[in-house]
Short mmCIF file of C-alpha atoms in Angstrom, two decimals:
data_model
loop_
_atom_site.label_atom_id
_atom_site.label_comp_id
_atom_site.label_asym_id
_atom_site.label_seq_id
_atom_site.Cartn_x
_atom_site.Cartn_y
_atom_site.Cartn_z
CA MET A 1203 15.56 17.17 -24.11
CA GLN A 1204 12.37 15.49 -22.05
CA THR A 1205 13.45 12.53 -20.25
CA GLN A 1206 11.17 10.38 -21.88
CA LEU A 1207 8.45 8.04 -19.70
CA THR A 1208 6.64 5.18 -20.87
CA LEU A 1209 3.79 4.00 -18.93
CA PHE A 1210 2.06 0.12 -19.43
CA HIS A 1211 -1.27 -0.01 -17.76
CA HIS A 1212 -4.36 -1.21 -18.45
CA PRO A 1213 -7.47 0.65 -18.75
CA LEU A 1214 -9.76 -1.62 -16.89
CA CYS A 1215 -6.78 -0.80 -13.40
CA PRO A 1216 -7.50 1.28 -11.27
CA HIS A 1217 -4.34 1.90 -10.18
CA SER A 1218 -3.30 2.90 -13.64
CA ARG A 1219 -5.62 5.43 -14.32
CA PHE A 1220 -4.54 7.01 -11.06
CA ALA A 1221 -0.62 6.56 -12.49
CA ARG A 1222 -2.37 8.67 -15.89
CA PHE A 1223 -4.32 10.91 -14.10
CA VAL A 1224 -1.00 12.16 -12.57
CA LEU A 1225 1.39 12.28 -14.66
CA ARG A 1226 -1.16 14.26 -16.96
CA GLU A 1227 -1.80 16.66 -14.05
CA TYR A 1228 2.28 17.22 -13.92
CA GLY A 1229 2.11 18.13 -17.48
CA LEU A 1230 4.12 14.83 -18.56
CA PRO A 1231 3.87 13.41 -22.13
CA VAL A 1232 3.97 9.67 -22.26
CA ARG A 1233 4.25 6.35 -24.02
CA GLN A 1234 1.42 4.49 -22.98
CA ILE A 1235 1.70 0.47 -23.66
CA GLY A 1236 -1.21 -1.57 -22.53
CA GLU A 1237 -0.67 -4.82 -20.42
CA ARG A 1238 -2.50 -7.62 -19.84
CA VAL A 1239 -1.18 -8.83 -16.90
CA TRP A 1240 -2.32 -11.87 -17.30
CA GLU A 1241 0.07 -13.08 -19.50
CA ARG A 1242 2.30 -13.17 -17.65
CA ARG A 1243 4.95 -11.37 -20.54
CA GLU A 1244 8.51 -12.42 -19.29
CA GLU A 1245 9.88 -8.90 -20.24
CA PHE A 1246 6.63 -7.14 -18.20
CA LEU A 1247 7.99 -9.73 -15.27
CA VAL A 1248 11.53 -8.69 -15.84
CA LEU A 1249 10.40 -4.89 -15.10
CA ASN A 1250 7.72 -5.92 -11.37
CA PRO A 1251 8.62 -9.35 -10.45
CA ALA A 1252 4.85 -8.74 -8.64
CA GLY A 1253 3.44 -8.59 -12.12
CA THR A 1254 0.55 -6.24 -11.77
CA THR A 1255 0.27 -2.30 -12.98
CA PRO A 1256 0.87 0.47 -13.68
CA VAL A 1257 4.94 0.42 -14.07
CA LEU A 1258 6.55 3.81 -14.98
CA VAL A 1259 9.62 3.50 -16.94
CA VAL A 1260 11.66 6.65 -16.67
CA GLU A 1261 14.70 6.37 -19.23
CA GLY A 1262 17.81 5.63 -17.78
CA ARG A 1263 16.26 5.01 -14.72
CA PRO A 1264 15.11 1.73 -12.76
CA PRO A 1265 11.68 0.73 -13.37
CA VAL A 1266 8.90 2.76 -11.08
CA PRO A 1267 6.55 0.30 -9.53
CA GLY A 1268 2.66 0.95 -8.86
CA ALA A 1269 0.61 3.61 -7.66
CA SER A 1270 1.33 4.98 -4.25
CA ILE A 1271 5.45 4.46 -5.85
CA ILE A 1272 4.84 6.21 -9.23
CA ALA A 1273 3.46 8.78 -6.61
CA GLU A 1274 6.28 9.69 -4.31
CA TYR A 1275 8.72 9.40 -7.28
CA LEU A 1276 7.44 11.80 -9.23
CA ASP A 1277 6.68 14.07 -6.41
CA GLU A 1278 10.38 14.01 -5.37
CA LEU A 1279 11.75 14.70 -8.81
CA TYR A 1280 8.56 16.73 -10.20
CA GLY A 1281 6.67 18.09 -7.55
CA ARG A 1282 8.72 21.35 -7.26
CA SER A 1283 6.68 22.35 -11.04
CA LEU A 1284 3.42 22.41 -9.76
CA GLY A 1285 4.87 25.22 -7.19
CA ASP A 1286 1.77 25.98 -4.48
CA GLY A 1287 -0.27 22.99 -6.57
CA ARG A 1288 1.86 20.28 -5.15
CA LEU A 1289 0.36 16.96 -4.95
CA LEU A 1290 2.12 16.33 -2.02
CA PRO A 1291 2.00 19.46 -0.27
CA LEU A 1292 5.57 20.41 1.43
CA ASP A 1293 3.76 20.26 5.08
CA PHE A 1294 4.53 17.56 7.60
CA ASP A 1295 1.04 17.36 8.84
CA ALA A 1296 -0.71 17.53 5.38
CA ARG A 1297 1.11 15.19 3.62
CA ILE A 1298 -0.25 12.89 6.20
CA GLU A 1299 -3.95 13.53 5.48
CA VAL A 1300 -2.79 13.32 1.78
CA ARG A 1301 -0.69 9.64 2.18
CA ARG A 1302 -3.95 8.31 4.13
CA LEU A 1303 -6.81 8.74 1.69
CA MET A 1304 -4.40 8.03 -1.29
CA HIS A 1305 -3.92 4.84 0.60
CA TRP A 1306 -7.61 4.24 1.23
CA PHE A 1307 -8.50 4.55 -2.28
CA ASN A 1308 -5.33 2.34 -3.57
CA ASP A 1309 -6.22 -0.18 -1.01
CA LYS A 1310 -9.12 -0.51 0.88
CA PHE A 1311 -11.45 1.01 -1.68
CA PHE A 1312 -9.31 -1.41 -4.14
CA GLU A 1313 -9.72 -4.13 -1.80
CA GLU A 1314 -13.60 -4.23 -0.92
CA VAL A 1315 -14.60 -2.08 -4.52
CA SER A 1316 -12.81 -1.95 -6.92
CA GLY A 1317 -10.41 -5.02 -6.35
CA PRO A 1318 -13.47 -7.05 -7.51
CA VAL A 1319 -14.55 -4.74 -10.06
CA MET A 1320 -11.51 -4.72 -11.87
CA ALA A 1321 -10.95 -9.03 -11.63
CA GLU A 1322 -14.27 -9.13 -12.99
CA ARG A 1323 -14.20 -7.41 -15.80
CA TYR A 1324 -10.80 -8.74 -17.36
CA LYS A 1325 -12.55 -12.06 -17.18
CA ARG A 1326 -14.05 -11.43 -20.06
CA HIS A 1327 -11.26 -10.40 -21.87
CA MET A 1328 -9.10 -13.38 -21.07
CA PRO A 1329 -9.04 -16.73 -22.42
CA LEU A 1330 -10.80 -19.38 -20.87
CA ASP A 1331 -7.90 -21.07 -19.84
CA ALA A 1332 -6.79 -19.04 -17.93
CA GLY A 1333 -9.37 -18.36 -16.12
CA GLY A 1334 -11.55 -15.83 -18.53
CA GLY A 1335 -15.51 -16.63 -18.72
CA SER A 1336 -18.13 -14.85 -17.57
CA ALA A 1337 -18.76 -12.78 -14.23
CA ASP A 1338 -19.00 -13.57 -10.56
CA TYR A 1339 -22.18 -11.78 -9.64
CA ALA A 1340 -22.75 -12.40 -6.31
CA ARG A 1341 -18.99 -10.84 -5.72
CA LEU A 1342 -19.97 -7.85 -7.87
CA ASP A 1343 -22.78 -7.59 -5.85
CA ALA A 1344 -20.73 -8.02 -2.51
CA ALA A 1345 -18.33 -5.07 -3.87
CA ARG A 1346 -21.73 -2.69 -4.87
CA GLN A 1347 -23.04 -3.01 -1.40
CA ASN A 1348 -19.42 -1.80 0.17
CA ILE A 1349 -19.92 1.57 -2.22
CA GLY A 1350 -22.34 4.00 0.05
CA TYR A 1351 -20.08 3.97 2.92
CA HIS A 1352 -17.28 5.81 1.12
CA ILE A 1353 -19.02 7.68 -0.43
CA ALA A 1354 -20.98 8.95 2.84
CA TYR A 1355 -17.12 8.85 4.41
CA LEU A 1356 -16.48 11.65 1.19
CA ASP A 1357 -19.37 13.68 2.44
CA LEU A 1358 -18.64 13.85 5.04
CA LEU A 1359 -14.68 14.86 4.88
CA LEU A 1360 -16.03 17.61 2.42
CA GLY A 1361 -18.32 19.02 4.72
CA GLY A 1362 -15.07 20.97 5.69
CA ARG A 1363 -12.72 20.96 3.06
CA VAL A 1364 -12.96 22.09 -0.73
CA TRP A 1365 -10.78 18.79 -1.61
CA ILE A 1366 -11.04 15.03 -0.18
CA ALA A 1367 -7.57 15.98 2.17
CA GLY A 1368 -7.53 19.39 2.64
CA ALA A 1369 -7.76 23.58 0.34
CA GLN A 1370 -6.12 21.67 -2.47
CA LEU A 1371 -6.17 18.89 -5.06
CA SER A 1372 -3.94 16.56 -3.65
CA TYR A 1373 -2.92 12.66 -4.98
CA ALA A 1374 -6.01 11.75 -2.10
CA ASP A 1375 -8.20 13.15 -5.19
CA LEU A 1376 -6.92 11.77 -8.06
CA ALA A 1377 -6.80 8.28 -6.31
CA ALA A 1378 -10.42 8.11 -5.28
CA ALA A 1379 -11.73 9.55 -8.94
CA ALA A 1380 -9.69 6.91 -10.31
CA HIS A 1381 -11.22 4.54 -8.07
CA LEU A 1382 -14.42 5.71 -8.66
CA SER A 1383 -14.17 5.66 -12.10
CA THR A 1384 -13.21 2.10 -12.52
CA THR A 1385 -16.53 1.05 -10.69
CA ASP A 1386 -18.56 3.00 -13.37
CA TYR A 1387 -19.74 -0.99 -14.47
CA LEU A 1388 -21.65 -1.77 -11.48
CA GLY A 1389 -24.09 1.49 -12.80
CA ALA A 1390 -24.58 4.74 -11.39
CA LEU A 1391 -22.82 5.49 -8.36
CA PRO A 1392 -24.87 5.65 -5.18
CA TRP A 1393 -24.02 9.67 -5.11
CA THR A 1394 -26.48 11.56 -2.58
CA GLU A 1395 -28.89 14.51 -3.76
CA SER A 1396 -27.39 16.65 -0.72
CA GLY A 1397 -23.87 15.71 -0.20
CA ALA A 1398 -21.34 16.90 -1.07
CA ALA A 1399 -19.03 14.42 -2.89
CA LYS A 1400 -21.02 13.92 -6.00
CA ALA A 1401 -20.23 17.77 -6.32
CA TRP A 1402 -16.28 17.24 -6.44
CA TYR A 1403 -17.16 14.57 -8.87
CA ALA A 1404 -18.12 17.01 -10.99
CA ARG A 1405 -15.07 19.38 -10.75
CA LEU A 1406 -12.43 16.60 -10.84
CA GLN A 1407 -14.52 15.56 -14.25
CA SER A 1408 -14.57 18.94 -15.53
CA ARG A 1409 -10.60 19.13 -15.07
CA PRO A 1410 -8.30 18.45 -18.47
CA ALA A 1411 -6.25 15.38 -17.27
CA PHE A 1412 -9.28 13.68 -16.57
CA GLN A 1413 -11.34 14.48 -19.76
CA SER A 1414 -7.96 13.53 -21.41
CA VAL A 1415 -7.53 10.14 -20.20
CA LEU A 1416 -11.02 9.28 -20.19
CA ALA A 1417 -11.36 10.41 -23.77
CA ASP A 1418 -8.82 7.58 -24.71
CA GLY A 1419 -10.80 5.07 -24.08
CA TRP A 1420 -9.55 1.84 -25.39
CA ARG A 1421 -7.21 3.85 -27.64
CA GLY A 1422 -4.94 3.79 -25.16
CA PHE A 1423 -4.19 -0.13 -25.29
CA VAL A 1424 -1.10 -0.55 -27.51
CA HIS A 1425 -0.23 -4.06 -26.85
CA PRO A 1426 3.64 -4.60 -27.49
CA MET B 1339 12.35 17.72 25.47
CA GLN B 1340 11.89 14.37 23.45
CA THR B 1341 8.22 13.82 22.08
CA GLN B 1342 5.80 12.17 23.54
CA LEU B 1343 5.53 8.66 20.73
CA THR B 1344 2.28 6.36 21.24
CA LEU B 1345 2.14 3.49 18.98
CA PHE B 1346 -1.56 1.37 18.94
CA HIS B 1347 -0.54 -1.81 18.03
CA HIS B 1348 -0.99 -5.99 18.19
CA PRO B 1349 1.51 -8.29 18.55
CA LEU B 1350 0.31 -10.79 15.86
CA CYS B 1351 -0.26 -7.86 13.28
CA PRO B 1352 2.89 -8.14 11.38
CA HIS B 1353 2.53 -4.21 10.18
CA SER B 1354 2.67 -3.84 13.81
CA ARG B 1355 5.57 -5.42 14.47
CA PHE B 1356 7.49 -3.35 11.17
CA ALA B 1357 6.76 -0.48 12.82
CA ARG B 1358 7.95 -1.48 16.18
CA PHE B 1359 11.26 -3.13 14.74
CA VAL B 1360 11.75 0.77 12.77
CA LEU B 1361 11.27 2.73 15.93
CA ARG B 1362 13.46 0.44 17.39
CA GLU B 1363 16.23 0.50 14.61
CA TYR B 1364 15.46 4.77 15.61
CA GLY B 1365 16.13 4.55 18.55
CA LEU B 1366 13.29 5.89 19.40
CA PRO B 1367 11.37 5.35 23.05
CA VAL B 1368 7.58 4.61 22.25
CA ARG B 1369 4.24 4.13 24.51
CA GLN B 1370 3.13 1.12 23.23
CA ILE B 1371 -1.30 0.23 23.31
CA GLY B 1372 -2.15 -3.46 22.34
CA GLU B 1373 -5.75 -2.97 20.36
CA ARG B 1374 -8.00 -5.72 19.75
CA VAL B 1375 -9.09 -3.67 15.75
CA TRP B 1376 -12.54 -6.53 15.79
CA GLU B 1377 -13.58 -4.38 19.13
CA ARG B 1378 -13.91 -1.41 16.42
CA ARG B 1379 -13.46 1.07 19.64
CA GLU B 1380 -14.50 4.55 19.53
CA GLU B 1381 -11.80 6.47 19.97
CA PHE B 1382 -9.47 4.40 17.83
CA LEU B 1383 -11.99 4.15 14.97
CA VAL B 1384 -11.71 8.30 15.74
CA LEU B 1385 -7.75 7.63 15.51
CA ASN B 1386 -8.06 5.69 12.09
CA PRO B 1387 -11.01 5.70 10.24
CA ALA B 1388 -9.91 1.80 8.95
CA GLY B 1389 -9.93 0.37 11.72
CA THR B 1390 -6.77 -0.83 11.30
CA THR B 1391 -3.18 -1.50 13.69
CA PRO B 1392 -0.76 0.30 13.43
CA VAL B 1393 -1.45 3.54 14.39
CA LEU B 1394 1.44 6.08 14.95
CA VAL B 1395 0.79 9.08 17.80
CA VAL B 1396 3.08 11.75 17.63
CA GLU B 1397 1.95 14.81 20.58
CA GLY B 1398 0.59 17.36 18.44
CA ARG B 1399 0.34 15.88 15.57
CA PRO B 1400 -2.79 13.81 13.61
CA PRO B 1401 -1.76 10.13 14.07
CA VAL B 1402 -0.08 8.49 11.39
CA PRO B 1403 -1.85 4.98 10.66
CA GLY B 1404 -0.44 2.31 8.50
CA ALA B 1405 3.04 1.06 8.28
CA SER B 1406 3.54 2.61 4.57
CA ILE B 1407 2.67 5.89 6.56
CA ILE B 1408 4.65 5.57 9.07
CA ALA B 1409 7.78 4.79 7.44
CA GLU B 1410 7.57 7.74 5.14
CA TYR B 1411 6.66 10.05 7.87
CA LEU B 1412 9.62 8.85 10.57
CA ASP B 1413 12.39 9.05 7.96
CA GLU B 1414 10.83 12.63 7.11
CA LEU B 1415 10.93 13.74 10.59
CA TYR B 1416 14.17 11.33 11.85
CA GLY B 1417 15.63 10.45 9.06
CA ARG B 1418 18.59 12.42 8.73
CA SER B 1419 19.49 11.43 12.31
CA LEU B 1420 20.57 7.39 11.24
CA GLY B 1421 23.35 9.22 8.98
CA ASP B 1422 24.78 7.00 6.35
CA GLY B 1423 22.58 4.89 7.39
CA ARG B 1424 19.19 6.17 6.65
CA LEU B 1425 16.23 3.70 6.39
CA LEU B 1426 15.13 4.98 3.25
CA PRO B 1427 18.20 6.13 1.25
CA LEU B 1428 18.28 9.95 -0.56
CA ASP B 1429 19.21 8.27 -4.13
CA PHE B 1430 16.45 8.63 -6.60
CA ASP B 1431 17.32 4.59 -7.53
CA ALA B 1432 17.77 3.23 -4.43
CA ARG B 1433 14.79 4.59 -3.15
CA ILE B 1434 11.91 2.64 -5.86
CA GLU B 1435 14.11 0.06 -4.77
CA VAL B 1436 13.94 -0.02 -1.36
CA ARG B 1437 9.35 1.15 -2.03
CA ARG B 1438 9.44 -1.28 -3.72
CA LEU B 1439 10.08 -4.10 -1.47
CA MET B 1440 8.50 -2.58 1.55
CA HIS B 1441 5.26 -2.63 -0.37
CA TRP B 1442 5.80 -5.99 -1.55
CA PHE B 1443 6.44 -7.04 2.24
CA ASN B 1444 3.29 -4.84 3.29
CA ASP B 1445 1.38 -5.43 0.71
CA LYS B 1446 1.39 -8.69 -1.34
CA PHE B 1447 3.61 -11.28 1.40
CA PHE B 1448 0.87 -10.27 3.26
CA GLU B 1449 -2.07 -10.85 0.77
CA GLU B 1450 -0.74 -13.91 -0.23
CA VAL B 1451 0.61 -15.51 3.77
CA SER B 1452 1.11 -13.44 6.74
CA GLY B 1453 -2.27 -11.13 6.28
CA PRO B 1454 -4.55 -14.82 6.39
CA VAL B 1455 -2.50 -15.94 8.87
CA MET B 1456 -2.69 -12.51 11.07
CA ALA B 1457 -7.18 -13.53 9.94
CA GLU B 1458 -6.70 -16.95 11.35
CA ARG B 1459 -4.53 -16.33 14.65
CA TYR B 1460 -6.53 -13.57 15.50
CA LYS B 1461 -9.93 -16.06 15.32
CA ARG B 1462 -8.48 -17.29 19.29
CA HIS B 1463 -9.19 -14.29 20.28
CA MET B 1464 -11.82 -13.16 18.96
CA PRO B 1465 -15.84 -13.99 21.17
CA LEU B 1466 -17.97 -16.58 18.56
CA ASP B 1467 -19.84 -13.54 18.04
CA ALA B 1468 -17.67 -11.65 16.48
CA GLY B 1469 -16.53 -14.70 13.66
CA GLY B 1470 -13.54 -16.10 16.34
CA GLY B 1471 -13.53 -19.65 16.63
CA SER B 1472 -11.03 -22.41 15.35
CA ALA B 1473 -8.89 -21.39 12.86
CA ASP B 1474 -9.29 -21.97 8.92
CA TYR B 1475 -6.85 -24.32 8.57
CA ALA B 1476 -7.90 -24.88 4.42
CA ARG B 1477 -6.84 -20.86 4.48
CA LEU B 1478 -3.57 -21.66 6.22
CA ASP B 1479 -2.68 -24.31 4.21
CA ALA B 1480 -2.88 -22.31 1.16
CA ALA B 1481 -0.62 -19.65 2.47
CA ARG B 1482 1.84 -22.06 3.67
CA GLN B 1483 2.37 -22.77 0.12
CA ASN B 1484 2.96 -19.44 -1.53
CA ILE B 1485 5.94 -18.70 1.40
CA GLY B 1486 8.55 -21.15 -0.81
CA TYR B 1487 8.62 -18.43 -4.11
CA HIS B 1488 8.78 -15.59 -1.33
CA ILE B 1489 11.95 -17.72 0.50
CA ALA B 1490 12.68 -18.06 -3.43
CA TYR B 1491 13.20 -14.53 -3.95
CA LEU B 1492 14.86 -13.64 -1.09
CA ASP B 1493 17.21 -16.05 -2.11
CA LEU B 1494 17.66 -14.47 -5.75
CA LEU B 1495 17.49 -11.06 -4.38
CA LEU B 1496 20.55 -11.23 -1.59
CA GLY B 1497 22.41 -13.98 -4.22
CA GLY B 1498 23.84 -10.37 -5.13
CA ARG B 1499 23.19 -8.15 -2.38
CA VAL B 1500 24.14 -8.01 1.36
CA TRP B 1501 21.12 -6.24 2.62
CA ILE B 1502 17.31 -7.05 0.86
CA ALA B 1503 17.62 -3.78 -1.46
CA GLY B 1504 21.02 -2.61 -1.53
CA ALA B 1505 24.50 -3.02 -0.08
CA GLN B 1506 22.71 -1.11 3.65
CA LEU B 1507 19.95 -1.99 6.06
CA SER B 1508 16.71 -0.57 5.00
CA TYR B 1509 12.94 -0.39 5.39
CA ALA B 1510 12.72 -3.33 3.48
CA ASP B 1511 14.59 -5.94 5.32
CA LEU B 1512 12.60 -4.85 8.03
CA ALA B 1513 9.30 -5.59 6.39
CA ALA B 1514 10.31 -8.15 5.59
CA ALA B 1515 11.51 -9.64 8.89
CA ALA B 1516 7.61 -8.54 10.04
CA HIS B 1517 6.09 -10.25 7.72
CA LEU B 1518 8.18 -13.28 7.95
CA SER B 1519 9.04 -13.49 11.92
CA THR B 1520 4.98 -13.31 12.35
CA THR B 1521 4.31 -16.09 10.16
CA ASP B 1522 5.59 -18.49 13.00
CA TYR B 1523 2.04 -20.17 13.74
CA LEU B 1524 3.02 -22.38 10.19
CA GLY B 1525 5.71 -23.99 11.47
CA ALA B 1526 9.75 -23.75 10.42
CA LEU B 1527 9.90 -21.23 7.63
CA PRO B 1528 11.25 -22.85 4.24
CA TRP B 1529 14.45 -21.97 3.79
CA THR B 1530 16.41 -23.50 1.43
CA GLU B 1531 20.02 -24.73 3.42
CA SER B 1532 22.14 -22.80 0.35
CA GLY B 1533 19.81 -19.83 -0.01
CA ALA B 1534 21.62 -16.48 1.10
CA ALA B 1535 17.97 -15.86 2.64
CA LYS B 1536 18.63 -17.77 5.74
CA ALA B 1537 21.78 -15.88 6.68
CA TRP B 1538 19.81 -12.97 5.99
CA TYR B 1539 17.12 -13.57 8.62
CA ALA B 1540 19.73 -14.71 11.80
CA ARG B 1541 21.85 -11.25 10.50
CA LEU B 1542 18.63 -9.27 11.41
CA GLN B 1543 17.24 -11.87 14.48
CA SER B 1544 20.98 -10.90 15.92
CA ARG B 1545 19.68 -7.42 15.75
CA PRO B 1546 19.55 -5.38 19.21
CA ALA B 1547 15.77 -4.16 17.64
CA PHE B 1548 14.60 -7.33 16.18
CA GLN B 1549 15.53 -8.56 19.40
CA SER B 1550 14.09 -6.22 22.08
CA VAL B 1551 10.81 -6.55 20.17
CA LEU B 1552 10.78 -10.70 19.93
CA ALA B 1553 11.57 -10.39 23.52
CA ASP B 1554 8.59 -8.28 24.42
CA GLY B 1555 6.37 -11.00 23.50
CA TRP B 1556 2.30 -10.15 24.97
CA ARG B 1557 3.79 -7.95 27.78
CA GLY B 1558 3.48 -5.74 25.39
CA PHE B 1559 0.57 -5.82 24.46
CA VAL B 1560 -1.09 -3.17 27.72
CA HIS B 1561 -4.82 -2.08 26.45
CA PRO B 1562 -6.50 1.19 27.68
#
């Protein structure tokens, strides 16, 4: 019998989107529950005292909070099922590169770009007394200006690689795609026409896992 | 023959301190090189394009950047050598809790407390044209105010546990200790006399790994 998986997420949260890409790449069916973290719902804080999305709940197990912990956990539990297409490769050196780039997007890109974008987008949905209101455009401008060098870095990496961490699709690609796709609020991403990043992103977008998450839209947002 | 290990670090960087605690708990001798990240030294950026400490270089292997990637890597390579005292336990559920709390301190506590403290302390050592100068005391005050609830959370966890993630010392304790010990700049930590956190911290401080790192002071700072 299939284990019941539940993901607490938010459609505008890039870390949630990463977890959704990953779960679909594993082919794991998951019940999705939309969480408005700014409400600081008590039952949610019990699952994750840090109060952040995503949180994966695997029946009969302690809740798994955060993008990278979910990635490590799913690899340990289901990695073998992907055979040679394992999203965190077994080779020691390859693991360093996949984790380095997964953290690049989940931490650095989030701090410089997708975090501010997410925070400013949340404001539209938040009540005024919880910090909601109109977006801080100066902050969004600063985030926009940071995107360029990340795209240039992707172009550099993809100059000699098929996927960003090497010859195979990995968690690194899914993290990059999750954060890039949630920054659409800032308008078109500054792809360079000659760069390899644009073609890589198109390849990712054509994957069924990617398409099904994008097709969800706000339908995935079922609030408890 | 022992593999040659080199750690690029900074004495004021809590993530570097975490890596140093971990390496000494494994009993691994390491050559330490002090890195002033604000100088953006080209040879260092080749090792870690993100430009942050710590970076672990294992002879003949790609460089390993960042606290959590170093922790995962050392567990995979040397974890077995610690037997039952493994810093990342083998049990699936226990791994979630260790990683959750390791990230709590390396990410959340860093964002709210030790990151601002580190940034403001760096200013003393940085030239004026690189952003050096006197500390921003309002920012340090805000960081100080954030410490209290983290100590309360430690008290809560340690109410029912010997170490913060369970019955055994783990990466979680070493991350917490690293970040707490580098916030000394803000004055005495607000321990509650009745709380369990104070006794836990004293136990950590008495460990040889901890003492040898603290004894280093700036002696570990050998600039290339």
